[in-house]
Amino acid sequence: MLDHVQLAAPPASEDATRAFYAGLLHMKEVEKPVGVRATGGVWFTSHAAAIHVGIEQNFQPAKKAHPGLTFPDLDGVAERLNKAGHPVTFDDRLAPRRRLFTEDPFGNRIECIESQLTPITPDKLKAGSHVRLLAPASSLASVDEKIINDAIELLETLGLRVSISQHARAVNPFGSSDPACRIDDLHAAFADSDVNAILCVRGGFSSNELLAGLDYDLIRTHPKILCGFSDITALSNAIFTKTGLVTYSGPMLRALSSRDAYTLDYFKKMFFDVQAISVRPSVNWHDWFDGRTVTSLNDGHLVLASGKASGRILGGNLCTLNLLQGTPFFPDLRQAVLFLEDDYEVHPATFARDFASLLAQPGADEIRGIVFGRFQLTTKMTEEHLRYLVSLYPQLKTIPVIANADFGHTEPLFTFPIGGIAELDHDQITLNAK
């Protein structure tokens, strides 16, 4: 693992170094260890990258060898550099990845790379659109036939055509089909020009088994809707990270089969309409507890920290998202609004542990807001737990944090775009897939 990149600068250049790397590139200065302070220079870090600028008496700028730094907003970086008198040159030879070159005050070559591919929003659905049911996680064989038929019937009442992927009902010893079969089904659905949307049939386990084997160029060049939640979180965030394709956290077969008006309303708004969506809390919500359905009055969105923010949506099921840590599929958290939920298997302490792991990732200090989905009754998560959790992190006191939103493993649930834009304003949530 690379520890840092060393650059050189002429004597007495520390102030100019800080103005460029901290002031323009927004890197953070780190204190040099005592043993090397006397040599001068400045050290910086940003999003798991580190640059050490050292003083060299007979300095010569590096015109070829250079560091490459990632940024969530390349155009913003370019604007700052140009205004400060550091011309930039955009280079499209690595398209679709965007990058530019510039020089620091001493003539050292610097490459700036946009960390996220330009988002691609798939086309909306309309009457006659074709939806492919697919099982990237656990098998369709584990879903009750009545639920399957009721969900298909509902989709057909929306004017949609429905098909089922070839291996959806196959089962291996872990309750899914073999990874190669699921990958084949995904590739077939994306490659089929007649398929407009992929609806995941259920969550479960092991969608992360597929990530290393997917053809991301195929997915990027054949964009279409992919919808699911729970274990599908790994697939949705990985596809957005590797391709820029906006994916969706939304209802699967069981939620659709219930025909809840709230769930269906937001499903249709997200996939058939083009306007931004203002999310209102449901009137009632439902959970499954001790073998029965429990219906409760919804108290509305719970504001844990007030404020306003806008950013790209990342997240979904927290423990599944955390499976991506340390892999090429983990998204850039900088400037993101996180939507996080978990299911009945967690309790307050395990959720807090998983949340701490997420906030320890590079870029987490630049998160712009957080929305927590509703917790199931068996988790015993309370408002007191959530307020205490937020209080542990000073950075969360300066950004909006909302809880008790209608997504996760209770019903009803709204659909939200992973890679789309969320605007938070106190207890208000607005979604835009663009």
Tab-separated table of C-alpha atoms in Angstrom:
chain	number	residue	atom	x	y	z
A	1	MET	CA	0.000	0.000	0.000
A	2	LEU	CA	1.326	3.424	-0.953
A	3	ASP	CA	2.028	5.626	2.070
A	4	HIS	CA	2.669	8.974	0.381
A	5	VAL	CA	4.029	10.795	-2.665
A	6	GLN	CA	7.077	13.028	-2.217
A	7	LEU	CA	7.334	16.316	-4.106
A	8	ALA	CA	10.066	18.918	-3.939
A	9	ALA	CA	9.905	22.692	-3.626
A	10	PRO	CA	12.514	25.475	-3.414
A	11	PRO	CA	13.713	26.877	-0.077
A	12	ALA	CA	11.392	29.177	1.918
A	13	SER	CA	8.329	28.094	-0.089
A	14	GLU	CA	6.149	26.778	2.729
A	15	ASP	CA	3.583	29.587	2.570
A	16	ALA	CA	3.105	29.189	-1.179
A	17	THR	CA	2.875	25.438	-0.690
A	18	ARG	CA	0.075	25.837	1.849
A	19	ALA	CA	-1.769	28.322	-0.361
A	20	PHE	CA	-1.826	25.828	-3.228
A	21	TYR	CA	-2.329	22.430	-1.630
A	22	ALA	CA	-4.509	23.487	1.293
A	23	GLY	CA	-6.061	26.640	-0.140
A	24	LEU	CA	-6.823	25.506	-3.689
A	25	LEU	CA	-6.820	21.712	-3.549
A	26	HIS	CA	-8.442	21.658	-0.092
A	27	MET	CA	-5.961	19.154	1.288
A	28	LYS	CA	-5.398	19.113	5.037
A	29	GLU	CA	-2.032	19.974	6.485
A	30	VAL	CA	-0.701	17.401	8.927
A	31	GLU	CA	1.976	18.136	11.482
A	32	LYS	CA	5.377	16.781	10.560
A	33	PRO	CA	6.997	14.433	13.079
A	34	VAL	CA	9.502	16.114	15.379
A	35	GLY	CA	12.437	14.261	13.873
A	36	VAL	CA	11.991	15.779	10.401
A	37	ARG	CA	10.640	19.262	11.142
A	38	ALA	CA	14.026	20.915	10.842
A	39	THR	CA	14.256	20.005	7.160
A	40	GLY	CA	11.304	22.269	6.305
A	41	GLY	CA	8.503	21.549	3.883
A	42	VAL	CA	4.845	20.738	4.498
A	43	TRP	CA	2.838	17.501	4.608
A	44	PHE	CA	-0.757	17.151	3.412
A	45	THR	CA	-3.450	14.499	3.315
A	46	SER	CA	-6.802	14.123	1.571
A	47	HIS	CA	-9.110	11.139	1.058
A	48	ALA	CA	-6.513	8.428	1.726
A	49	ALA	CA	-3.873	10.286	-0.317
A	50	ALA	CA	-0.822	11.934	1.213
A	51	ILE	CA	1.657	14.365	-0.308
A	52	HIS	CA	4.893	15.365	1.405
A	53	VAL	CA	6.398	18.525	-0.039
A	54	GLY	CA	10.053	18.703	0.928
A	55	ILE	CA	12.613	21.448	0.502
A	56	GLU	CA	15.343	20.866	-2.084
A	57	GLN	CA	18.267	23.290	-2.347
A	58	ASN	CA	18.931	22.720	-6.043
A	59	PHE	CA	15.263	22.408	-6.920
A	60	GLN	CA	14.079	21.315	-10.361
A	61	PRO	CA	10.312	20.932	-10.995
A	62	ALA	CA	8.918	17.504	-11.882
A	63	LYS	CA	7.419	17.879	-15.353
A	64	LYS	CA	6.564	14.230	-16.022
A	65	ALA	CA	6.344	12.235	-12.792
A	66	HIS	CA	3.371	13.539	-10.819
A	67	PRO	CA	0.719	12.691	-8.220
A	68	GLY	CA	-2.868	12.027	-9.269
A	69	LEU	CA	-5.447	13.271	-6.760
A	70	THR	CA	-9.175	12.538	-6.828
A	71	PHE	CA	-11.899	15.120	-6.269
A	72	PRO	CA	-15.694	14.809	-6.138
A	73	ASP	CA	-16.129	18.121	-8.006
A	74	LEU	CA	-13.534	18.519	-10.753
A	75	ASP	CA	-15.160	21.619	-12.225
A	76	GLY	CA	-14.968	23.350	-8.853
A	77	VAL	CA	-11.270	22.521	-8.613
A	78	ALA	CA	-10.682	23.842	-12.134
A	79	GLU	CA	-12.462	27.087	-11.323
A	80	ARG	CA	-10.375	27.674	-8.200
A	81	LEU	CA	-7.129	26.913	-10.007
A	82	ASN	CA	-7.883	29.165	-12.964
A	83	LYS	CA	-8.905	32.068	-10.741
A	84	ALA	CA	-5.671	31.719	-8.776
A	85	GLY	CA	-3.538	31.829	-11.917
A	86	HIS	CA	-2.878	28.110	-12.326
A	87	PRO	CA	-4.078	27.221	-15.849
A	88	VAL	CA	-5.674	23.805	-16.271
A	89	THR	CA	-5.722	21.459	-19.238
A	90	PHE	CA	-8.525	18.924	-19.450
A	91	ASP	CA	-7.581	15.546	-20.910
A	92	ASP	CA	-10.210	13.142	-22.288
A	93	ARG	CA	-7.920	10.238	-23.172
A	94	LEU	CA	-9.243	8.246	-20.201
A	95	ALA	CA	-12.915	8.962	-20.969
A	96	PRO	CA	-15.388	8.493	-19.425
A	97	ARG	CA	-13.150	9.345	-16.471
A	98	ARG	CA	-12.625	13.130	-16.341
A	99	ARG	CA	-9.241	14.575	-15.449
A	100	LEU	CA	-7.119	17.690	-15.807
A	101	PHE	CA	-3.496	18.711	-15.438
A	102	THR	CA	-2.060	21.795	-13.806
A	103	GLU	CA	1.136	22.897	-12.068
A	104	ASP	CA	1.801	23.909	-8.498
A	105	PRO	CA	3.529	27.275	-7.819
A	106	PHE	CA	6.916	25.675	-8.438
A	107	GLY	CA	6.155	24.002	-11.761
A	108	ASN	CA	5.488	20.476	-10.472
A	109	ARG	CA	2.942	18.661	-12.621
A	110	ILE	CA	-0.307	17.796	-10.818
A	111	GLU	CA	-3.119	15.576	-12.097
A	112	CYS	CA	-6.659	16.043	-10.772
A	113	ILE	CA	-9.167	13.243	-11.407
A	114	GLU	CA	-12.906	13.283	-10.808
A	115	SER	CA	-13.569	10.510	-8.317
A	116	GLN	CA	-17.012	9.689	-9.660
A	117	LEU	CA	-17.931	9.104	-13.278
A	118	THR	CA	-20.474	11.547	-14.661
A	119	PRO	CA	-23.869	10.290	-13.433
A	120	ILE	CA	-26.108	8.583	-15.971
A	121	THR	CA	-29.834	8.690	-15.269
A	122	PRO	CA	-31.720	5.841	-16.971
A	123	ASP	CA	-34.823	6.550	-19.012
A	124	LYS	CA	-38.162	6.642	-17.239
A	125	LEU	CA	-40.765	3.936	-17.680
A	126	LYS	CA	-43.909	4.282	-19.754
A	127	ALA	CA	-46.774	2.082	-20.872
A	128	GLY	CA	-45.317	-0.930	-22.644
A	129	SER	CA	-41.923	-0.790	-20.894
A	130	HIS	CA	-40.379	-4.170	-20.134
A	131	VAL	CA	-39.380	-5.063	-16.560
A	132	ARG	CA	-37.084	-8.039	-15.973
A	133	LEU	CA	-37.408	-9.747	-12.577
A	134	LEU	CA	-33.970	-10.843	-11.420
A	135	ALA	CA	-32.457	-12.429	-8.293
A	136	PRO	CA	-28.947	-11.013	-7.698
A	137	ALA	CA	-29.071	-12.023	-4.020
A	138	SER	CA	-31.260	-14.820	-2.630
A	139	SER	CA	-33.288	-16.971	-4.991
A	140	LEU	CA	-36.792	-16.307	-6.261
A	141	ALA	CA	-37.534	-19.881	-5.167
A	142	SER	CA	-37.739	-18.586	-1.589
A	143	VAL	CA	-40.557	-16.157	-2.441
A	144	ASP	CA	-44.164	-17.293	-2.057
A	145	GLU	CA	-45.861	-17.801	-5.429
A	146	LYS	CA	-48.807	-15.641	-4.404
A	147	ILE	CA	-46.454	-12.747	-3.692
A	148	ILE	CA	-44.801	-13.252	-7.086
A	149	ASN	CA	-48.111	-13.373	-8.939
A	150	ASP	CA	-49.598	-10.415	-7.065
A	151	ALA	CA	-46.514	-8.283	-7.754
A	152	ILE	CA	-46.504	-9.192	-11.446
A	153	GLU	CA	-50.203	-8.404	-11.669
A	154	LEU	CA	-49.587	-5.000	-10.096
A	155	LEU	CA	-46.777	-4.201	-12.532
A	156	GLU	CA	-49.009	-5.201	-15.418
A	157	THR	CA	-51.764	-2.873	-14.181
A	158	LEU	CA	-49.193	-0.077	-14.593
A	159	GLY	CA	-48.947	-1.007	-18.266
A	160	LEU	CA	-45.616	-2.804	-17.899
A	161	ARG	CA	-44.522	-6.045	-19.514
A	162	VAL	CA	-42.832	-8.484	-17.126
A	163	SER	CA	-40.368	-11.320	-17.643
A	164	ILE	CA	-38.308	-13.449	-15.256
A	165	SER	CA	-34.572	-14.034	-15.662
A	166	GLN	CA	-33.360	-17.485	-16.646
A	167	HIS	CA	-31.731	-18.459	-13.354
A	168	ALA	CA	-33.981	-16.566	-10.923
A	169	ARG	CA	-35.329	-19.754	-9.335
A	170	ALA	CA	-32.044	-21.664	-9.169
A	171	VAL	CA	-30.779	-22.406	-5.659
A	172	ASN	CA	-27.299	-23.199	-4.360
A	173	PRO	CA	-26.419	-24.346	-0.795
A	174	PHE	CA	-26.447	-20.710	0.385
A	175	GLY	CA	-29.939	-19.926	-0.889
A	176	SER	CA	-28.859	-18.065	-4.024
A	177	SER	CA	-28.001	-19.321	-7.479
A	178	ASP	CA	-24.361	-19.743	-8.440
A	179	PRO	CA	-22.614	-16.380	-8.906
A	180	ALA	CA	-21.930	-17.120	-12.580
A	181	CYS	CA	-25.654	-17.643	-13.180
A	182	ARG	CA	-26.594	-14.380	-11.501
A	183	ILE	CA	-23.908	-12.517	-13.441
A	184	ASP	CA	-25.195	-14.036	-16.685
A	185	ASP	CA	-28.727	-12.910	-15.827
A	186	LEU	CA	-27.573	-9.358	-15.105
A	187	HIS	CA	-25.513	-9.164	-18.287
A	188	ALA	CA	-28.396	-10.556	-20.332
A	189	ALA	CA	-30.822	-8.008	-18.901
A	190	PHE	CA	-28.520	-5.043	-19.481
A	191	ALA	CA	-27.608	-6.207	-22.992
A	192	ASP	CA	-31.239	-6.768	-24.025
A	193	SER	CA	-32.440	-3.597	-25.746
A	194	ASP	CA	-36.038	-4.627	-25.080
A	195	VAL	CA	-35.541	-4.555	-21.287
A	196	ASN	CA	-36.106	-1.136	-19.705
A	197	ALA	CA	-35.794	-1.959	-16.021
A	198	ILE	CA	-34.409	-4.639	-13.726
A	199	LEU	CA	-36.456	-5.255	-10.590
A	200	CYS	CA	-34.717	-7.340	-7.955
A	201	VAL	CA	-37.093	-9.920	-6.535
A	202	ARG	CA	-35.763	-9.917	-2.962
A	203	GLY	CA	-32.734	-9.225	-0.803
A	204	GLY	CA	-31.137	-11.878	1.347
A	205	PHE	CA	-27.446	-12.548	0.902
A	206	SER	CA	-24.433	-12.470	-1.376
A	207	SER	CA	-25.014	-9.895	-4.110
A	208	ASN	CA	-21.462	-8.756	-3.303
A	209	GLU	CA	-20.235	-12.073	-4.760
A	210	LEU	CA	-21.033	-10.701	-8.214
A	211	LEU	CA	-19.132	-7.436	-8.172
A	212	ALA	CA	-15.721	-8.574	-9.396
A	213	GLY	CA	-17.267	-10.471	-12.310
A	214	LEU	CA	-19.558	-7.799	-13.744
A	215	ASP	CA	-18.936	-6.140	-17.104
A	216	TYR	CA	-19.189	-2.504	-16.047
A	217	ASP	CA	-18.585	-1.222	-19.572
A	218	LEU	CA	-21.644	-3.184	-20.709
A	219	ILE	CA	-23.709	-1.734	-17.868
A	220	ARG	CA	-22.522	1.832	-18.488
A	221	THR	CA	-23.238	1.697	-22.212
A	222	HIS	CA	-26.666	0.076	-21.755
A	223	PRO	CA	-28.131	2.122	-18.893
A	224	LYS	CA	-31.461	1.089	-17.424
A	225	ILE	CA	-33.292	1.130	-14.124
A	226	LEU	CA	-32.060	-1.235	-11.401
A	227	CYS	CA	-34.258	-1.316	-8.294
A	228	GLY	CA	-33.978	-3.189	-5.000
A	229	PHE	CA	-32.862	-2.741	-1.403
A	230	SER	CA	-31.416	-4.645	1.568
A	231	ASP	CA	-28.659	-6.935	0.217
A	232	ILE	CA	-29.022	-5.248	-3.192
A	233	THR	CA	-27.266	-2.262	-1.559
A	234	ALA	CA	-23.897	-3.783	-2.475
A	235	LEU	CA	-24.844	-4.108	-6.132
A	236	SER	CA	-26.501	-0.684	-6.392
A	237	ASN	CA	-23.623	1.266	-4.873
A	238	ALA	CA	-20.973	-0.706	-6.753
A	239	ILE	CA	-22.664	-0.101	-10.101
A	240	PHE	CA	-22.958	3.618	-9.404
A	241	THR	CA	-19.319	3.771	-8.294
A	242	LYS	CA	-17.955	1.889	-11.309
A	243	THR	CA	-20.230	3.268	-14.039
A	244	GLY	CA	-21.991	6.431	-12.871
A	245	LEU	CA	-25.359	4.758	-13.494
A	246	VAL	CA	-27.942	6.007	-11.016
A	247	THR	CA	-29.567	2.993	-9.345
A	248	TYR	CA	-32.562	2.846	-7.038
A	249	SER	CA	-33.410	1.682	-3.548
A	250	GLY	CA	-37.048	0.738	-3.733
A	251	PRO	CA	-39.682	-1.953	-3.319
A	252	MET	CA	-39.207	-5.539	-4.371
A	253	LEU	CA	-41.844	-8.225	-4.848
A	254	ARG	CA	-43.245	-8.446	-1.332
A	255	ALA	CA	-43.648	-4.688	-0.935
A	256	LEU	CA	-45.241	-4.377	-4.373
A	257	SER	CA	-47.602	-7.275	-3.740
A	258	SER	CA	-49.051	-5.484	-0.706
A	259	ARG	CA	-50.265	-2.679	-3.015
A	260	ASP	CA	-49.725	-0.047	-0.355
A	261	ALA	CA	-50.804	3.319	-1.760
A	262	TYR	CA	-47.802	5.209	-0.320
A	263	THR	CA	-45.241	2.726	-1.664
A	264	LEU	CA	-46.895	2.650	-5.075
A	265	ASP	CA	-47.205	6.438	-5.245
A	266	TYR	CA	-43.473	6.994	-4.758
A	267	PHE	CA	-42.613	4.062	-7.038
A	268	LYS	CA	-44.610	5.699	-9.834
A	269	LYS	CA	-43.275	9.181	-9.121
A	270	MET	CA	-39.681	7.981	-9.298
A	271	PHE	CA	-39.976	5.779	-12.376
A	272	PHE	CA	-42.665	7.458	-14.486
A	273	ASP	CA	-42.413	11.187	-13.665
A	274	VAL	CA	-39.588	13.662	-14.241
A	275	GLN	CA	-40.199	16.214	-11.487
A	276	ALA	CA	-38.283	16.444	-8.231
A	277	ILE	CA	-40.047	14.525	-5.460
A	278	SER	CA	-40.907	15.960	-2.071
A	279	VAL	CA	-41.047	13.130	0.459
A	280	ARG	CA	-43.820	13.315	3.019
A	281	PRO	CA	-44.041	10.887	5.946
A	282	SER	CA	-46.598	8.100	5.709
A	283	VAL	CA	-49.641	8.200	7.984
A	284	ASN	CA	-49.134	4.675	9.339
A	285	TRP	CA	-46.359	2.107	9.101
A	286	HIS	CA	-46.263	-1.676	9.365
A	287	ASP	CA	-43.835	-4.217	10.762
A	288	TRP	CA	-43.836	-7.964	11.411
A	289	PHE	CA	-43.437	-8.876	15.066
A	290	ASP	CA	-44.013	-12.226	16.781
A	291	GLY	CA	-45.572	-13.627	13.612
A	292	ARG	CA	-48.122	-10.859	13.147
A	293	THR	CA	-48.398	-7.538	11.360
A	294	VAL	CA	-48.188	-4.538	13.674
A	295	THR	CA	-49.515	-1.197	12.436
A	296	SER	CA	-48.379	2.003	14.150
A	297	LEU	CA	-49.116	5.688	13.756
A	298	ASN	CA	-46.210	7.467	12.083
A	299	ASP	CA	-44.799	10.305	14.178
A	300	GLY	CA	-43.115	11.810	11.111
A	301	HIS	CA	-39.498	12.612	10.395
A	302	LEU	CA	-37.339	12.917	13.497
A	303	VAL	CA	-34.780	15.729	13.326
A	304	LEU	CA	-31.613	14.715	15.164
A	305	ALA	CA	-29.613	17.696	13.880
A	306	SER	CA	-31.169	20.571	11.981
A	307	GLY	CA	-29.745	22.189	8.884
A	308	LYS	CA	-29.812	22.405	5.109
A	309	ALA	CA	-27.738	20.366	2.674
A	310	SER	CA	-27.656	19.002	-0.841
A	311	GLY	CA	-25.586	16.124	-2.159
A	312	ARG	CA	-25.482	12.835	-4.021
A	313	ILE	CA	-27.297	9.986	-2.318
A	314	LEU	CA	-25.294	6.947	-1.267
A	315	GLY	CA	-26.112	4.072	1.028
A	316	GLY	CA	-28.994	1.771	1.778
A	317	ASN	CA	-28.544	-1.161	4.128
A	318	LEU	CA	-25.668	-0.186	6.419
A	319	CYS	CA	-24.131	-3.581	7.140
A	320	THR	CA	-24.250	-4.451	3.426
A	321	LEU	CA	-22.726	-1.123	2.404
A	322	ASN	CA	-19.892	-1.793	4.835
A	323	LEU	CA	-19.060	-4.996	2.943
A	324	LEU	CA	-17.651	-2.744	0.219
A	325	GLN	CA	-15.083	-1.097	2.482
A	326	GLY	CA	-11.556	-1.607	1.216
A	327	THR	CA	-12.721	-2.684	-2.247
A	328	PRO	CA	-12.763	-0.797	-5.574
A	329	PHE	CA	-16.556	-0.771	-5.319
A	330	PHE	CA	-16.852	1.449	-2.243
A	331	PRO	CA	-18.242	4.879	-3.182
A	332	ASP	CA	-16.599	8.233	-2.549
A	333	LEU	CA	-18.306	9.603	0.562
A	334	ARG	CA	-17.206	13.196	0.005
A	335	GLN	CA	-20.144	15.597	-0.451
A	336	ALA	CA	-22.636	12.716	-0.102
A	337	VAL	CA	-25.965	12.543	1.672
A	338	LEU	CA	-26.167	9.104	3.272
A	339	PHE	CA	-29.429	7.157	3.441
A	340	LEU	CA	-28.939	4.337	5.965
A	341	GLU	CA	-31.113	1.549	7.354
A	342	ASP	CA	-30.806	-1.947	8.763
A	343	ASP	CA	-33.044	-4.889	9.530
A	344	TYR	CA	-34.260	-6.970	12.456
A	345	GLU	CA	-30.881	-8.676	12.930
A	346	VAL	CA	-29.257	-5.544	14.381
A	347	HIS	CA	-29.687	-3.962	17.777
A	348	PRO	CA	-28.534	-0.504	18.912
A	349	ALA	CA	-24.985	-1.573	19.779
A	350	THR	CA	-24.341	-3.438	16.518
A	351	PHE	CA	-25.773	-0.573	14.475
A	352	ALA	CA	-23.545	1.868	16.364
A	353	ARG	CA	-20.536	-0.341	15.642
A	354	ASP	CA	-21.344	-0.499	11.930
A	355	PHE	CA	-21.974	3.247	11.839
A	356	ALA	CA	-18.586	3.911	13.460
A	357	SER	CA	-16.935	1.778	10.793
A	358	LEU	CA	-18.587	3.809	8.042
A	359	LEU	CA	-17.605	7.144	9.561
A	360	ALA	CA	-13.995	5.957	9.802
A	361	GLN	CA	-13.756	5.663	6.013
A	362	PRO	CA	-11.878	8.220	3.893
A	363	GLY	CA	-14.081	11.144	2.953
A	364	ALA	CA	-16.602	10.606	5.748
A	365	ASP	CA	-15.591	13.925	7.300
A	366	GLU	CA	-17.078	15.630	4.224
A	367	ILE	CA	-20.511	13.978	4.371
A	368	ARG	CA	-23.197	16.627	3.924
A	369	GLY	CA	-26.174	14.963	5.589
A	370	ILE	CA	-27.647	11.701	6.858
A	371	VAL	CA	-31.126	10.186	6.670
A	372	PHE	CA	-31.884	7.111	8.770
A	373	GLY	CA	-34.665	4.791	7.668
A	374	ARG	CA	-37.141	3.331	10.110
A	375	PHE	CA	-35.924	0.560	12.397
A	376	GLN	CA	-37.900	-2.624	12.921
A	377	LEU	CA	-39.481	-3.253	16.298
A	378	THR	CA	-37.197	-6.184	17.101
A	379	THR	CA	-34.126	-3.911	16.977
A	380	LYS	CA	-35.384	-1.991	20.038
A	381	MET	CA	-33.793	1.146	18.592
A	382	THR	CA	-35.153	4.275	20.294
A	383	GLU	CA	-34.940	8.017	19.778
A	384	GLU	CA	-32.647	8.126	22.807
A	385	HIS	CA	-30.260	5.666	21.140
A	386	LEU	CA	-30.176	7.693	17.933
A	387	ARG	CA	-29.636	11.019	19.675
A	388	TYR	CA	-26.803	9.537	21.697
A	389	LEU	CA	-25.271	8.035	18.550
A	390	VAL	CA	-25.268	11.401	16.794
A	391	SER	CA	-23.808	13.104	19.872
A	392	LEU	CA	-20.708	10.898	19.643
A	393	TYR	CA	-19.574	12.595	16.422
A	394	PRO	CA	-18.998	16.374	16.538
A	395	GLN	CA	-19.154	16.584	12.733
A	396	LEU	CA	-22.792	15.426	12.816
A	397	LYS	CA	-23.798	18.467	14.845
A	398	THR	CA	-23.033	20.699	11.859
A	399	ILE	CA	-24.992	18.799	9.186
A	400	PRO	CA	-28.672	17.812	8.926
A	401	VAL	CA	-29.496	14.384	10.351
A	402	ILE	CA	-33.028	13.015	9.957
A	403	ALA	CA	-34.433	9.723	11.257
A	404	ASN	CA	-37.645	7.698	10.954
A	405	ALA	CA	-37.869	8.071	7.182
A	406	ASP	CA	-40.024	5.630	5.219
A	407	PHE	CA	-37.433	3.241	3.829
A	408	GLY	CA	-35.805	0.060	5.035
A	409	HIS	CA	-37.376	-3.183	6.229
A	410	THR	CA	-40.741	-1.823	7.320
A	411	GLU	CA	-43.578	-0.716	5.066
A	412	PRO	CA	-44.508	1.517	3.388
A	413	LEU	CA	-41.370	2.800	1.720
A	414	PHE	CA	-40.428	5.464	-0.775
A	415	THR	CA	-38.029	4.879	-3.654
A	416	PHE	CA	-34.824	6.913	-3.755
A	417	PRO	CA	-32.038	7.207	-6.355
A	418	ILE	CA	-28.538	6.080	-5.375
A	419	GLY	CA	-26.376	8.604	-7.174
A	420	GLY	CA	-29.272	11.038	-7.440
A	421	ILE	CA	-29.565	14.273	-5.495
A	422	ALA	CA	-31.137	14.754	-2.071
A	423	GLU	CA	-31.937	18.125	-0.578
A	424	LEU	CA	-32.448	18.228	3.179
A	425	ASP	CA	-34.006	21.182	4.979
A	426	HIS	CA	-34.770	20.571	8.659
A	427	ASP	CA	-37.338	17.728	8.390
A	428	GLN	CA	-37.940	18.067	4.640
A	429	ILE	CA	-36.498	15.613	2.080
A	430	THR	CA	-36.530	16.276	-1.669
A	431	LEU	CA	-35.284	13.736	-4.218
A	432	ASN	CA	-34.090	14.163	-7.775
A	433	ALA	CA	-32.685	11.358	-9.916
A	434	LYS	CA	-30.606	13.805	-11.976
